[in-house]
PDB file of C-alpha atoms in Angstrom:
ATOM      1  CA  UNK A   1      10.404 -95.932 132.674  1.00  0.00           C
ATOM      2  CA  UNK A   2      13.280 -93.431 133.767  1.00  0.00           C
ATOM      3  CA  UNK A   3      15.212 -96.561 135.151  1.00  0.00           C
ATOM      4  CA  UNK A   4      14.673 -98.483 131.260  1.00  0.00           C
ATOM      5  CA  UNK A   5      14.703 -95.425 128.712  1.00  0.00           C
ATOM      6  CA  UNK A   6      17.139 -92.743 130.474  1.00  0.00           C
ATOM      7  CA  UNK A   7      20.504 -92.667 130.179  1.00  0.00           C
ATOM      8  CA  UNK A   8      21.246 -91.632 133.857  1.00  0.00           C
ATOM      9  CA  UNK A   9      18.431 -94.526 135.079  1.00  0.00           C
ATOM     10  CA  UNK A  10      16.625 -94.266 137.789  1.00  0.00           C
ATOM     11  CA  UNK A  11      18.281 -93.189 141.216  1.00  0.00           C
ATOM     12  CA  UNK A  12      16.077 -91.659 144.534  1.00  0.00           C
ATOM     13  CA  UNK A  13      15.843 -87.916 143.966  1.00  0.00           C
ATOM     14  CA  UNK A  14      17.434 -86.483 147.211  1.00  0.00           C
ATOM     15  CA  UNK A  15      15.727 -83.681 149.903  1.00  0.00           C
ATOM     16  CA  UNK A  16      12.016 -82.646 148.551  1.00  0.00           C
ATOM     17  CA  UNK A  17      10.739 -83.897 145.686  1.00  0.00           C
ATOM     18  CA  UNK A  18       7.642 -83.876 143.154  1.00  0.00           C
ATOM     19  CA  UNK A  19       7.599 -85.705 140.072  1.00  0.00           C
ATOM     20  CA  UNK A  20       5.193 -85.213 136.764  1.00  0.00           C
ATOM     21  CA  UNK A  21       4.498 -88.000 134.252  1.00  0.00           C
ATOM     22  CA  UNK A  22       2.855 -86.088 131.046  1.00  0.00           C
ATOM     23  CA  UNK A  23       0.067 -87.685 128.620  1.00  0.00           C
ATOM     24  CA  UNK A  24      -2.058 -86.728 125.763  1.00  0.00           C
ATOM     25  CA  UNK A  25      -4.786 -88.157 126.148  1.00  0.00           C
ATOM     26  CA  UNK A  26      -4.366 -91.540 127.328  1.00  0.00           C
ATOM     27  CA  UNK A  27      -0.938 -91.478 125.688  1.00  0.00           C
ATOM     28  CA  UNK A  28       1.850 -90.942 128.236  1.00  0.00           C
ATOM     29  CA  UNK A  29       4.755 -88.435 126.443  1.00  0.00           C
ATOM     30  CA  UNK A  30       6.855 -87.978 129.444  1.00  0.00           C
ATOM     31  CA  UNK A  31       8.349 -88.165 132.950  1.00  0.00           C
ATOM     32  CA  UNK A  32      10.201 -85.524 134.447  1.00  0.00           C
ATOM     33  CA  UNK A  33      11.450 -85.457 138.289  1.00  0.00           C
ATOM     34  CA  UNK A  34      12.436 -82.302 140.172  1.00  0.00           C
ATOM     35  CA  UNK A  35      14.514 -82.918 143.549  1.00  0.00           C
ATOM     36  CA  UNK A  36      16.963 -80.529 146.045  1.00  0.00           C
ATOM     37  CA  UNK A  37      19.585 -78.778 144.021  1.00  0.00           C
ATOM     38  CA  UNK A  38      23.204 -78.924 143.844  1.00  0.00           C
ATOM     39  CA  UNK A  39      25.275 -77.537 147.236  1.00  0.00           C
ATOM     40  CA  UNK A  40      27.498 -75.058 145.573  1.00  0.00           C
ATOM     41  CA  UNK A  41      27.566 -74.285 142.434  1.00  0.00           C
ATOM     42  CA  UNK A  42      29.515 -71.436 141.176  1.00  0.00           C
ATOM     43  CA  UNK A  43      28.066 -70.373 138.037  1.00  0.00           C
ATOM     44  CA  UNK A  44      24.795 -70.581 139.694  1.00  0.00           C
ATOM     45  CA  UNK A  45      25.800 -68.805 143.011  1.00  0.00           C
ATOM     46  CA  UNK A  46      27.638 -66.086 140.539  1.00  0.00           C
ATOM     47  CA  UNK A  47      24.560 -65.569 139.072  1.00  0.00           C
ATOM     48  CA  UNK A  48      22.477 -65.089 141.959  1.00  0.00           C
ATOM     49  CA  UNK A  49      25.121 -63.339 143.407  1.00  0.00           C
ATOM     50  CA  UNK A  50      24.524 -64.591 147.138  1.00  0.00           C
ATOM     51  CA  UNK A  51      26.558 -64.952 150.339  1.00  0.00           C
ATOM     52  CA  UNK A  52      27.586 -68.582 151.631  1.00  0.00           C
ATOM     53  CA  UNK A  53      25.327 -67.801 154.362  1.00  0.00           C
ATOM     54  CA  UNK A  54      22.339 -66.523 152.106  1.00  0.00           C
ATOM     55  CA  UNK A  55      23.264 -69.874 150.528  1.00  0.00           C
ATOM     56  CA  UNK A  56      22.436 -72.218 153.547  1.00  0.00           C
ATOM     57  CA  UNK A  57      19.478 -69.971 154.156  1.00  0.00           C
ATOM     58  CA  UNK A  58      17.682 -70.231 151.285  1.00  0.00           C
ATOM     59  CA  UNK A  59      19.092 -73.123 149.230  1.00  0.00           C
ATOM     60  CA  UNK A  60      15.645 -74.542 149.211  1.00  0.00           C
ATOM     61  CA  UNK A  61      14.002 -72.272 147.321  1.00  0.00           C
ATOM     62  CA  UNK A  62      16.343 -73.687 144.035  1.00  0.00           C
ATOM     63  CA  UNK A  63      14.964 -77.021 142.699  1.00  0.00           C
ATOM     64  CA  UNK A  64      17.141 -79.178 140.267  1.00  0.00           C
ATOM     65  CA  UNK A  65      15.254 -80.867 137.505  1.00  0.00           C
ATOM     66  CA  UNK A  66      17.090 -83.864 138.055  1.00  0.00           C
ATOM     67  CA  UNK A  67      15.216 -86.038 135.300  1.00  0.00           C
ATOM     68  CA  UNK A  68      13.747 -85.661 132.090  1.00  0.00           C
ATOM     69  CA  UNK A  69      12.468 -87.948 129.470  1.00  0.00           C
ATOM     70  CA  UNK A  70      10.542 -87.992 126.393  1.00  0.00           C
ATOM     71  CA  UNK A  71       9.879 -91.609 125.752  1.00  0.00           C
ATOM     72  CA  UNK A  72      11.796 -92.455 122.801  1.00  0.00           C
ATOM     73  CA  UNK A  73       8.503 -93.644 120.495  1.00  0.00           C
ATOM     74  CA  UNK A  74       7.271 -89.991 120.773  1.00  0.00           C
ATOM     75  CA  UNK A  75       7.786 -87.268 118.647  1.00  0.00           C
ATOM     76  CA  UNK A  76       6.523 -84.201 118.558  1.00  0.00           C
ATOM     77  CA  UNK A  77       7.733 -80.496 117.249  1.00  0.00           C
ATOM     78  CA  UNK A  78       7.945 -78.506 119.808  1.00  0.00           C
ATOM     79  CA  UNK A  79       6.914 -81.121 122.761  1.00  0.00           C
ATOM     80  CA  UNK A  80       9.988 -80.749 124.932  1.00  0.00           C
ATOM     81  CA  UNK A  81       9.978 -76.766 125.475  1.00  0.00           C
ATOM     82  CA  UNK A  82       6.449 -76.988 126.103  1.00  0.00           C
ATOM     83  CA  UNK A  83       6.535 -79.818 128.741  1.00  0.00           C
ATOM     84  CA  UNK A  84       8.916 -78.076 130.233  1.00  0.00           C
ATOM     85  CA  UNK A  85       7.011 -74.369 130.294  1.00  0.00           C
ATOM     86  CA  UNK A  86       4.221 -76.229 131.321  1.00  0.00           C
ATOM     87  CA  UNK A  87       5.891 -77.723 134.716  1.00  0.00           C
ATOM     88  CA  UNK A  88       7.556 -74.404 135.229  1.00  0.00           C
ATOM     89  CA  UNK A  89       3.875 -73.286 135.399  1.00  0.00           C
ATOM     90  CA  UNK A  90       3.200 -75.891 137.393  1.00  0.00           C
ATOM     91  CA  UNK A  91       5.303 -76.490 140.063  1.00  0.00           C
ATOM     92  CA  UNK A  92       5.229 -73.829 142.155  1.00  0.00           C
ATOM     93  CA  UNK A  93       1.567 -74.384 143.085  1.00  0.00           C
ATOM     94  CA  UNK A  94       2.074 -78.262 143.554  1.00  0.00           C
ATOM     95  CA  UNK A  95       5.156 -77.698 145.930  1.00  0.00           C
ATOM     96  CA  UNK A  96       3.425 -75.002 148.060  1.00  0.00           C
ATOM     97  CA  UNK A  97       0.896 -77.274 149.883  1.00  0.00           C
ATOM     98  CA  UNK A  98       3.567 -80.405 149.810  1.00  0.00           C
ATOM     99  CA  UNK A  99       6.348 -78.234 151.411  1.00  0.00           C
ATOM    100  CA  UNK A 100       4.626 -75.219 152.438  1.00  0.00           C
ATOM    101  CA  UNK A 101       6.828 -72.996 150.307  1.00  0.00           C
ATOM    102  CA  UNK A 102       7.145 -72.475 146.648  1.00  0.00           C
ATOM    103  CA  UNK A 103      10.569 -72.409 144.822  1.00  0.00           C
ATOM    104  CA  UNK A 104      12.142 -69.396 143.177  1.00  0.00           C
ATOM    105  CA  UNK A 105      14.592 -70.919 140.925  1.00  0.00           C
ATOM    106  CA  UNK A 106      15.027 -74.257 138.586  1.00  0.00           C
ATOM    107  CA  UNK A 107      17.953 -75.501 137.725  1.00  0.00           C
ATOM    108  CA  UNK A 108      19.222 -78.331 135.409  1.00  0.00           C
ATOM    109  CA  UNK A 109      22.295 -80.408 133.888  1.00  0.00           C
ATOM    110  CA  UNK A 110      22.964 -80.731 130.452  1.00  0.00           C
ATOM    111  CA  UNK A 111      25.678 -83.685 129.568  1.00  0.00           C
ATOM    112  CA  UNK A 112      28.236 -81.810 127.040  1.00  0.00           C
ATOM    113  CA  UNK A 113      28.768 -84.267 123.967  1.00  0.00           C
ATOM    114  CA  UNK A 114      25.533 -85.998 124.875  1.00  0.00           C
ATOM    115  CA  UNK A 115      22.686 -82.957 124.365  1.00  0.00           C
ATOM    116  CA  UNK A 116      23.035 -79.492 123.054  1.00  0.00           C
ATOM    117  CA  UNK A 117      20.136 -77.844 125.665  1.00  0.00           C
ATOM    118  CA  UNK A 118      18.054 -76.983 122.743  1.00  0.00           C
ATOM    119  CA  UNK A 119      14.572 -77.330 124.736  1.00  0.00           C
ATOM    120  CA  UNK A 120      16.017 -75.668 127.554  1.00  0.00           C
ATOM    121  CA  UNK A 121      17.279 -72.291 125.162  1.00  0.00           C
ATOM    122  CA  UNK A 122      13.578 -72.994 123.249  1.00  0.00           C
ATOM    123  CA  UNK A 123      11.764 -72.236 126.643  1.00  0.00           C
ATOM    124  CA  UNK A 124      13.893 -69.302 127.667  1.00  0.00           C
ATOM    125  CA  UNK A 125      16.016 -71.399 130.499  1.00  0.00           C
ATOM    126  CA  UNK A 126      19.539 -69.420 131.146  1.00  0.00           C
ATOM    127  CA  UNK A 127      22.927 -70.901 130.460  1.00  0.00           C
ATOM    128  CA  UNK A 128      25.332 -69.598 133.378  1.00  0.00           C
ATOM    129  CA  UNK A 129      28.323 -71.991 132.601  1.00  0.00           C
ATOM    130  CA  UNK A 130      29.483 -75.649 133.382  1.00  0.00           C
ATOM    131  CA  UNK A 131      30.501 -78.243 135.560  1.00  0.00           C
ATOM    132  CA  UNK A 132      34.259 -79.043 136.739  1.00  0.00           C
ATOM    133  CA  UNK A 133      33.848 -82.407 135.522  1.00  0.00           C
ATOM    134  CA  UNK A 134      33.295 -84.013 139.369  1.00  0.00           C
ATOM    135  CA  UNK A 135      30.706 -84.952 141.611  1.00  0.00           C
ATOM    136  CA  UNK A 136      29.532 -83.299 144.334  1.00  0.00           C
ATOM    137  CA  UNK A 137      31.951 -85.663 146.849  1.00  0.00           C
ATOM    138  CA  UNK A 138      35.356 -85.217 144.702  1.00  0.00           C
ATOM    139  CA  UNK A 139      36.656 -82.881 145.815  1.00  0.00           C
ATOM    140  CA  UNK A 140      40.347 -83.833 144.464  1.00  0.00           C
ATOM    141  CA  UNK A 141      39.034 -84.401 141.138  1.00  0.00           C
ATOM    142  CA  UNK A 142      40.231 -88.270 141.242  1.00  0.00           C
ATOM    143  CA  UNK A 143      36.231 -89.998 139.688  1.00  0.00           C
ATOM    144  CA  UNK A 144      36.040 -87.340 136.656  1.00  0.00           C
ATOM    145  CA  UNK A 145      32.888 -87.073 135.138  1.00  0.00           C
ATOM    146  CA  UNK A 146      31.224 -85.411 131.933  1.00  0.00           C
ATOM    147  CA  UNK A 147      31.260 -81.574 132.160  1.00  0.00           C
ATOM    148  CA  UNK A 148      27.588 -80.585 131.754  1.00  0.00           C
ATOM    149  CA  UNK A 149      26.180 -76.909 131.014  1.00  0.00           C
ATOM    150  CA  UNK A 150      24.436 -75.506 133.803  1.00  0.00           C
ATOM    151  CA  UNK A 151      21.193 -73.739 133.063  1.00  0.00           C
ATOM    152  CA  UNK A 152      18.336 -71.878 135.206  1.00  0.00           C
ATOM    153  CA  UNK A 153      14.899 -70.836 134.678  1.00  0.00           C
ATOM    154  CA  UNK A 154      13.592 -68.321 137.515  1.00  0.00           C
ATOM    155  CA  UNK A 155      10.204 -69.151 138.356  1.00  0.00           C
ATOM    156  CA  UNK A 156       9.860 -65.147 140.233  1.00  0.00           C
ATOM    157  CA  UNK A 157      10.875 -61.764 138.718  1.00  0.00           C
ATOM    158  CA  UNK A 158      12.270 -61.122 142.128  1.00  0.00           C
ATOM    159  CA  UNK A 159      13.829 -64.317 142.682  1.00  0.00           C
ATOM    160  CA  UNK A 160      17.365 -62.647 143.268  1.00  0.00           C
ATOM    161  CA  UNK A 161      15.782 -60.570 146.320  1.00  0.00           C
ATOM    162  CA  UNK A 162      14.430 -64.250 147.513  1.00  0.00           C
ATOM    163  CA  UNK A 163      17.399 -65.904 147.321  1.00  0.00           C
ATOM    164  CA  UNK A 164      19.328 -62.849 148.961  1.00  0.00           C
ATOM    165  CA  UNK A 165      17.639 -62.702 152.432  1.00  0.00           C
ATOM    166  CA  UNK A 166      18.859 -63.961 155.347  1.00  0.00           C
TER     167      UNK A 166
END
């Protein structure tokens, strides 16, 4: 499904990893796929407001929604926020007894030009800035790619304290 009907196809998620396919019914809506987040990521380390070191620490407790889909013969008002409030629900308690520790922090990349982020503002996700326009690997900036918004949904109301021990 991701590898026919999204535009980024199907690649392996890196690090830890849980993915959710969504039905109603016996209709399936959705697929969505939730792997290890970016390295560094300025907007998203400025916003924490951690050390390098804090970084490396606790790096795990941030989970990138790598994938999401709503399979293009569905429509629904609405659907997309609520799949994703529902998984934000969700995934903490599925990750705790797969990895024995349950994330503080989502975060997600929205493709500039491509998609606005409207389900992501809809179900109170965070907009903290953009890309440079390069993978994580370019570092002299010589395979651009599309700048994406970078947003964040905290999944604690102390997820800043989390994040911030060493």
């Amino acid at each position: 499904m991701i590898e026919r009907y999204h535009y980024l196809g199907y690649k392996p998620l890196p690090g830890a990893q849980i993915r959710y396919l969504v039905f109603s019914g016996p209709h399936l809506l959705a697929a969505l796929g939730f792997g290890a987040a970016a390295w560094a990521l300025a907007p998203r380390d400025r916003f924490i407001g951690w050390t390098a070191e804090q970084r490396v620490h606790n790096l795990h407790l941030v989970v990138n929604n790598a994938r999401f889909l709503i399979l293009p013969w569905v429509s629904s008002q609405n659907l997309a926020s609520r799949v994703l409030a529902g998984v934000a629900r969700r995934l903490p308690k599925d990750w705790q007894p797969r990895y024995g520790y349950q994330p503080v922090l989502l975060e997600t990349f929205v493709e500039q030009g491509r998609f606005r982020g409207t389900c992501y503002r809809a179900g109170n996700w965070i907009q903290v800035g953009q890309t440079q326009g390069r993978g994580k690997l370019d570092r002299h900036t010589r395979y651009p790619l599309p700048v994406k918004d970078i947003f964040l949904y905290p999944l604690h109301k102390r997820f800043r304290r989390e994040l911030r021990t060493s």
